[in-house]
PDB file of C-alpha atoms in Angstrom:
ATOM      1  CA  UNK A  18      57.502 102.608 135.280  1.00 45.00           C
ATOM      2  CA  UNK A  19      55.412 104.093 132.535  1.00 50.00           C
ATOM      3  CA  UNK A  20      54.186 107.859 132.715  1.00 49.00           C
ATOM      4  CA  UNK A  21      50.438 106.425 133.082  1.00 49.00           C
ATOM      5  CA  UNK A  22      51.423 104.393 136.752  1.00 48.00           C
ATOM      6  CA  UNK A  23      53.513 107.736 137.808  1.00 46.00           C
ATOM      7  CA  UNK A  24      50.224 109.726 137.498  1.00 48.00           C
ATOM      8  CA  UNK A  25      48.353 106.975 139.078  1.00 47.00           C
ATOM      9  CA  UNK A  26      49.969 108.604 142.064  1.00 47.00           C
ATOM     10  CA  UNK A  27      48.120 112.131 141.372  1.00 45.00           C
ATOM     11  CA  UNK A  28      44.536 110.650 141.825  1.00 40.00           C
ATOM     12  CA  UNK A  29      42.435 111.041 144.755  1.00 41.00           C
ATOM     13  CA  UNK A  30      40.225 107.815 145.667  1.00 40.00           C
ATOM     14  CA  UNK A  31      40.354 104.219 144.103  1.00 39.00           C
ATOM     15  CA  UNK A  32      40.405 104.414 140.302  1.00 41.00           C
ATOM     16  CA  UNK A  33      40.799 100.986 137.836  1.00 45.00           C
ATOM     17  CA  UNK A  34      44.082 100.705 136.720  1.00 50.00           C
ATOM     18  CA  UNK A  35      42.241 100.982 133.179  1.00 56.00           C
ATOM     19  CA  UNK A  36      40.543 103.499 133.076  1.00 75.00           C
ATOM     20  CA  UNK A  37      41.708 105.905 129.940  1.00 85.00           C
ATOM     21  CA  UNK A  38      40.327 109.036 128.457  1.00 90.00           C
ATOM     22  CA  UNK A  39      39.903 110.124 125.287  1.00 93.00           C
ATOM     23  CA  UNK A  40      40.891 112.918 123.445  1.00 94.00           C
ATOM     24  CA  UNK A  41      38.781 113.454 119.790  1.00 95.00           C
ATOM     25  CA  UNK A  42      40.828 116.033 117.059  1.00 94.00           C
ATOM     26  CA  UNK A  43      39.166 117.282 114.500  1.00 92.00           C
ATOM     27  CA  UNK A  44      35.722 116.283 113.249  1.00 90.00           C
ATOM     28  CA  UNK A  45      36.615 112.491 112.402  1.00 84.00           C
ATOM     29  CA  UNK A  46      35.586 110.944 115.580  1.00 83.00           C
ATOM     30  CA  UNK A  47      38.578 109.278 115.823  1.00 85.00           C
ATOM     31  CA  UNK A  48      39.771 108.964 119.814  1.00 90.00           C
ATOM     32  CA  UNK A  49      43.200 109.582 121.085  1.00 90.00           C
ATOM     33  CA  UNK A  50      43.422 107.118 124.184  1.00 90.00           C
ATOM     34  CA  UNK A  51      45.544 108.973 127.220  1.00 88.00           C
ATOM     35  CA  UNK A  52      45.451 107.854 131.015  1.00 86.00           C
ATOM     36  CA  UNK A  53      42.853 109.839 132.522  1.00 88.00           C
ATOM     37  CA  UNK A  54      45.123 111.782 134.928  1.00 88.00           C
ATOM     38  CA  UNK A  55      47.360 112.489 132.194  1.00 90.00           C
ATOM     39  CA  UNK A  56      44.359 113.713 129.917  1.00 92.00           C
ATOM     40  CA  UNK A  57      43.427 116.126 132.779  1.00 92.00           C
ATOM     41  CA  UNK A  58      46.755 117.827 132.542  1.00 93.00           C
ATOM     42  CA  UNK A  59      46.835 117.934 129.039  1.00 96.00           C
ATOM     43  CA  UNK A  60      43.058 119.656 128.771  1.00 96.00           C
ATOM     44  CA  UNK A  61      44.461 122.390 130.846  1.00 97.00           C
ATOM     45  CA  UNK A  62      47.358 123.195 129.383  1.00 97.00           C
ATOM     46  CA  UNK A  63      45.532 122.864 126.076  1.00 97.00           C
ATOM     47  CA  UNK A  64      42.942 125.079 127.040  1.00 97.00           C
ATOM     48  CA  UNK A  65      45.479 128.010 128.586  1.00 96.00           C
ATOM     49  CA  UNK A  66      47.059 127.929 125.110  1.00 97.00           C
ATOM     50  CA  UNK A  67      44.143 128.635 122.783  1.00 96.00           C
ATOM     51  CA  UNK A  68      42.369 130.637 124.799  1.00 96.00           C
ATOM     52  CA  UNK A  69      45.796 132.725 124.221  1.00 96.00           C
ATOM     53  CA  UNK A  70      45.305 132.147 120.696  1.00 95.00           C
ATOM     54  CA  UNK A  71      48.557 130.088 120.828  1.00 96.00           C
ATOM     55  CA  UNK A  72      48.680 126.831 118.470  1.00 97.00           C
ATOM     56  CA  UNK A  73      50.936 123.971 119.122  1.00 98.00           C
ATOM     57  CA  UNK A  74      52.344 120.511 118.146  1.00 97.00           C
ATOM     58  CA  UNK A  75      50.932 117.185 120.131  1.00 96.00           C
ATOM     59  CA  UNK A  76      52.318 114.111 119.265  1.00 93.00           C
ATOM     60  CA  UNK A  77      51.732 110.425 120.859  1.00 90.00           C
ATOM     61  CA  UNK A  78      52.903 106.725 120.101  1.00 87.00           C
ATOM     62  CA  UNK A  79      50.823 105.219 117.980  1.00 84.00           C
ATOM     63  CA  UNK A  80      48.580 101.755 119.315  1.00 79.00           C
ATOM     64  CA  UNK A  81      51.096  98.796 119.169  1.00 78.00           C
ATOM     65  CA  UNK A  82      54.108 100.877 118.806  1.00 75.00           C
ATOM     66  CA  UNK A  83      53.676 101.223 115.431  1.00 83.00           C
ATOM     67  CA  UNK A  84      55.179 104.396 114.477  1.00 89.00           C
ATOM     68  CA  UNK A  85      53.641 107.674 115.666  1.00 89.00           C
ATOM     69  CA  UNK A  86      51.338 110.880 115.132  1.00 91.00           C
ATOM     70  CA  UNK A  87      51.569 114.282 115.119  1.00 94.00           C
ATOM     71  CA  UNK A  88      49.066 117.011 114.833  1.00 94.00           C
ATOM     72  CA  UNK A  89      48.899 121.045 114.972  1.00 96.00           C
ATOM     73  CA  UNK A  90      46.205 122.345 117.494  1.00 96.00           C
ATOM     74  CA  UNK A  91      44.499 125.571 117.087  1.00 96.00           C
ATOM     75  CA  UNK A  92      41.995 127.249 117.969  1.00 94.00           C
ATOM     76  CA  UNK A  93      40.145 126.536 114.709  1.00 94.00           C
ATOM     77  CA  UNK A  94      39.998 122.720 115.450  1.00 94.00           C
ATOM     78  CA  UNK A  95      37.711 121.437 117.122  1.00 94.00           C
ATOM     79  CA  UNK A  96      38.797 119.073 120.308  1.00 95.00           C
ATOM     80  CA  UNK A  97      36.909 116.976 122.962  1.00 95.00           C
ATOM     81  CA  UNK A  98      38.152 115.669 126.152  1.00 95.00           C
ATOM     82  CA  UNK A  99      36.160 112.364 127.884  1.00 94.00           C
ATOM     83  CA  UNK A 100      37.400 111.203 130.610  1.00 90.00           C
ATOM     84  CA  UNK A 101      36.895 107.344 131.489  1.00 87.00           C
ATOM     85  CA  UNK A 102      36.594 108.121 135.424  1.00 82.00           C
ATOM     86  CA  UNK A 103      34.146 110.203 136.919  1.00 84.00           C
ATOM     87  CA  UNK A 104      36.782 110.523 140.260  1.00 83.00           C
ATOM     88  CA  UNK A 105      38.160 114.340 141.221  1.00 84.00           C
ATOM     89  CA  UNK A 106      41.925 114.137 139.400  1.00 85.00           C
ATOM     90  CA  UNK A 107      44.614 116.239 141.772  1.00 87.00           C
ATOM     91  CA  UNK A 108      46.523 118.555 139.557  1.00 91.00           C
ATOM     92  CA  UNK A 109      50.549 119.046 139.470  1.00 90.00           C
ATOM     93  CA  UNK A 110      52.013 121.930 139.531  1.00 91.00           C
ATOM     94  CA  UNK A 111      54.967 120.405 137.892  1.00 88.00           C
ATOM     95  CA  UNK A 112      53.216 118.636 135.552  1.00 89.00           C
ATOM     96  CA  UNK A 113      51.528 121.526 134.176  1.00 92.00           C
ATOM     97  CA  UNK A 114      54.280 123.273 133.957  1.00 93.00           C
ATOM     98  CA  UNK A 115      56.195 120.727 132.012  1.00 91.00           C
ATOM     99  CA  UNK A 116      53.519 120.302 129.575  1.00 93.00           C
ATOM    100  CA  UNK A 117      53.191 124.006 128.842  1.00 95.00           C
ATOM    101  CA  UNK A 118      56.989 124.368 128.329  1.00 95.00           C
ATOM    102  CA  UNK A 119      56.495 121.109 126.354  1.00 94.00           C
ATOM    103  CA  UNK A 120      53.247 122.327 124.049  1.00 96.00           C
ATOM    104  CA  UNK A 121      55.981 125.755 123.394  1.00 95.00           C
ATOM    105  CA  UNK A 122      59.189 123.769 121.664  1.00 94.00           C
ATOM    106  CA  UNK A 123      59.812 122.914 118.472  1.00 92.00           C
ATOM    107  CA  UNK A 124      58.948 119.297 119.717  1.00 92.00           C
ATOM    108  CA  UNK A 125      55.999 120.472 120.926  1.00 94.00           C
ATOM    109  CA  UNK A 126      53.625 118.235 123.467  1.00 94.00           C
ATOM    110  CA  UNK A 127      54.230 114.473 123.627  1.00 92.00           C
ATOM    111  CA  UNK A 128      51.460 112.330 125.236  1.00 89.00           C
ATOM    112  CA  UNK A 129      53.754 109.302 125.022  1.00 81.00           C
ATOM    113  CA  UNK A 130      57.193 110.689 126.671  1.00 61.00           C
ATOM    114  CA  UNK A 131      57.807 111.137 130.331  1.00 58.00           C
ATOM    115  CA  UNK A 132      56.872 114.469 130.508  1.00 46.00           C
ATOM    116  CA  UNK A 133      57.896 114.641 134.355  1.00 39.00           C
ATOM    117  CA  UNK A 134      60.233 112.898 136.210  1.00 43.00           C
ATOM    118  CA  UNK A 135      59.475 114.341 139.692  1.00 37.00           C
ATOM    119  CA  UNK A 136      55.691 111.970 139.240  1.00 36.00           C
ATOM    120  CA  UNK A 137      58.152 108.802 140.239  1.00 36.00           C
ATOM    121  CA  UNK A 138      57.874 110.129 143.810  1.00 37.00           C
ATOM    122  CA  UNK A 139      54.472 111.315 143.857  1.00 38.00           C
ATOM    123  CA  UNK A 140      53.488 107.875 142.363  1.00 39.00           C
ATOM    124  CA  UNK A 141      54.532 106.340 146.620  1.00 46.00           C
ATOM    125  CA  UNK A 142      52.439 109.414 147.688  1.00 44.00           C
ATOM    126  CA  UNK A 143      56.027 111.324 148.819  1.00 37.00           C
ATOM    127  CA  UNK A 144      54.762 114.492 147.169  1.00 38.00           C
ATOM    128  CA  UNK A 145      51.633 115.761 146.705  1.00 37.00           C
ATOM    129  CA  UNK A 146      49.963 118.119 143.702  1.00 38.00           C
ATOM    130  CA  UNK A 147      50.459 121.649 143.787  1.00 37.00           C
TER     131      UNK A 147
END
């Protein structure tokens, strides 16, 4: 089960199985795609940081599997979140908290890992966001 189905779990109401957001670094235009619920969690943990004045890695699996990228956020670069779905996302505690302890290694935030392992439960609805 990929990380995008587990946070399928997270959403409240019906949304398309594919519907993906985008995330735009830097001033190329050049979109990032991330599952919507995913992108949520990412913008807030993203925002927490460099309002801080804190920069990080994020890294993600290239389209195709082709290899991957990496970038450094700060708060110098400009970033832009659009969201596919225009549905309320539910937040996880756990999530976020992953992410942030993610975004603070070495490694640094990885939109293409399986950031948290509790989501397999929420995905049947056994848990729900903090």
């Amino acid at each position: 089960m990929t990380q995008a189905e587990k946070l399928r779990g997270e959403r409240r109401g019906t949304i398309e199985e594919d519907e993906m957001g985008q995330l735009f670094y830097g001033s190329t235009g050049q979109a990032i795609e991330v599952d919507d619920a995913l992108l949520a969690h990412v913008q807030l943990v993203t925002f927490t940081k460099l309002r801080r004045g804190e920069s990080f890695v994020m890294s993600w699996k290239r389209p195709g599997g082709a290899g991957r990228e990496t970038v450094w956020v700060q708060p110098s670069i400009p970033l832009r979140f659009a969201s596919d779905s225009d549905q309320e996302i539910r937040i996880n505690g756990k999530l976020l908290e992953d992410l942030a302890y993610a975004a603070g290694s070495l490694q640094g935030m990885d939109l293409s890992a399986d950031v948290a392992p509790v989501l397999t439960a929420m995905r049947g609805g056994a848990q729900r966001a903090a």
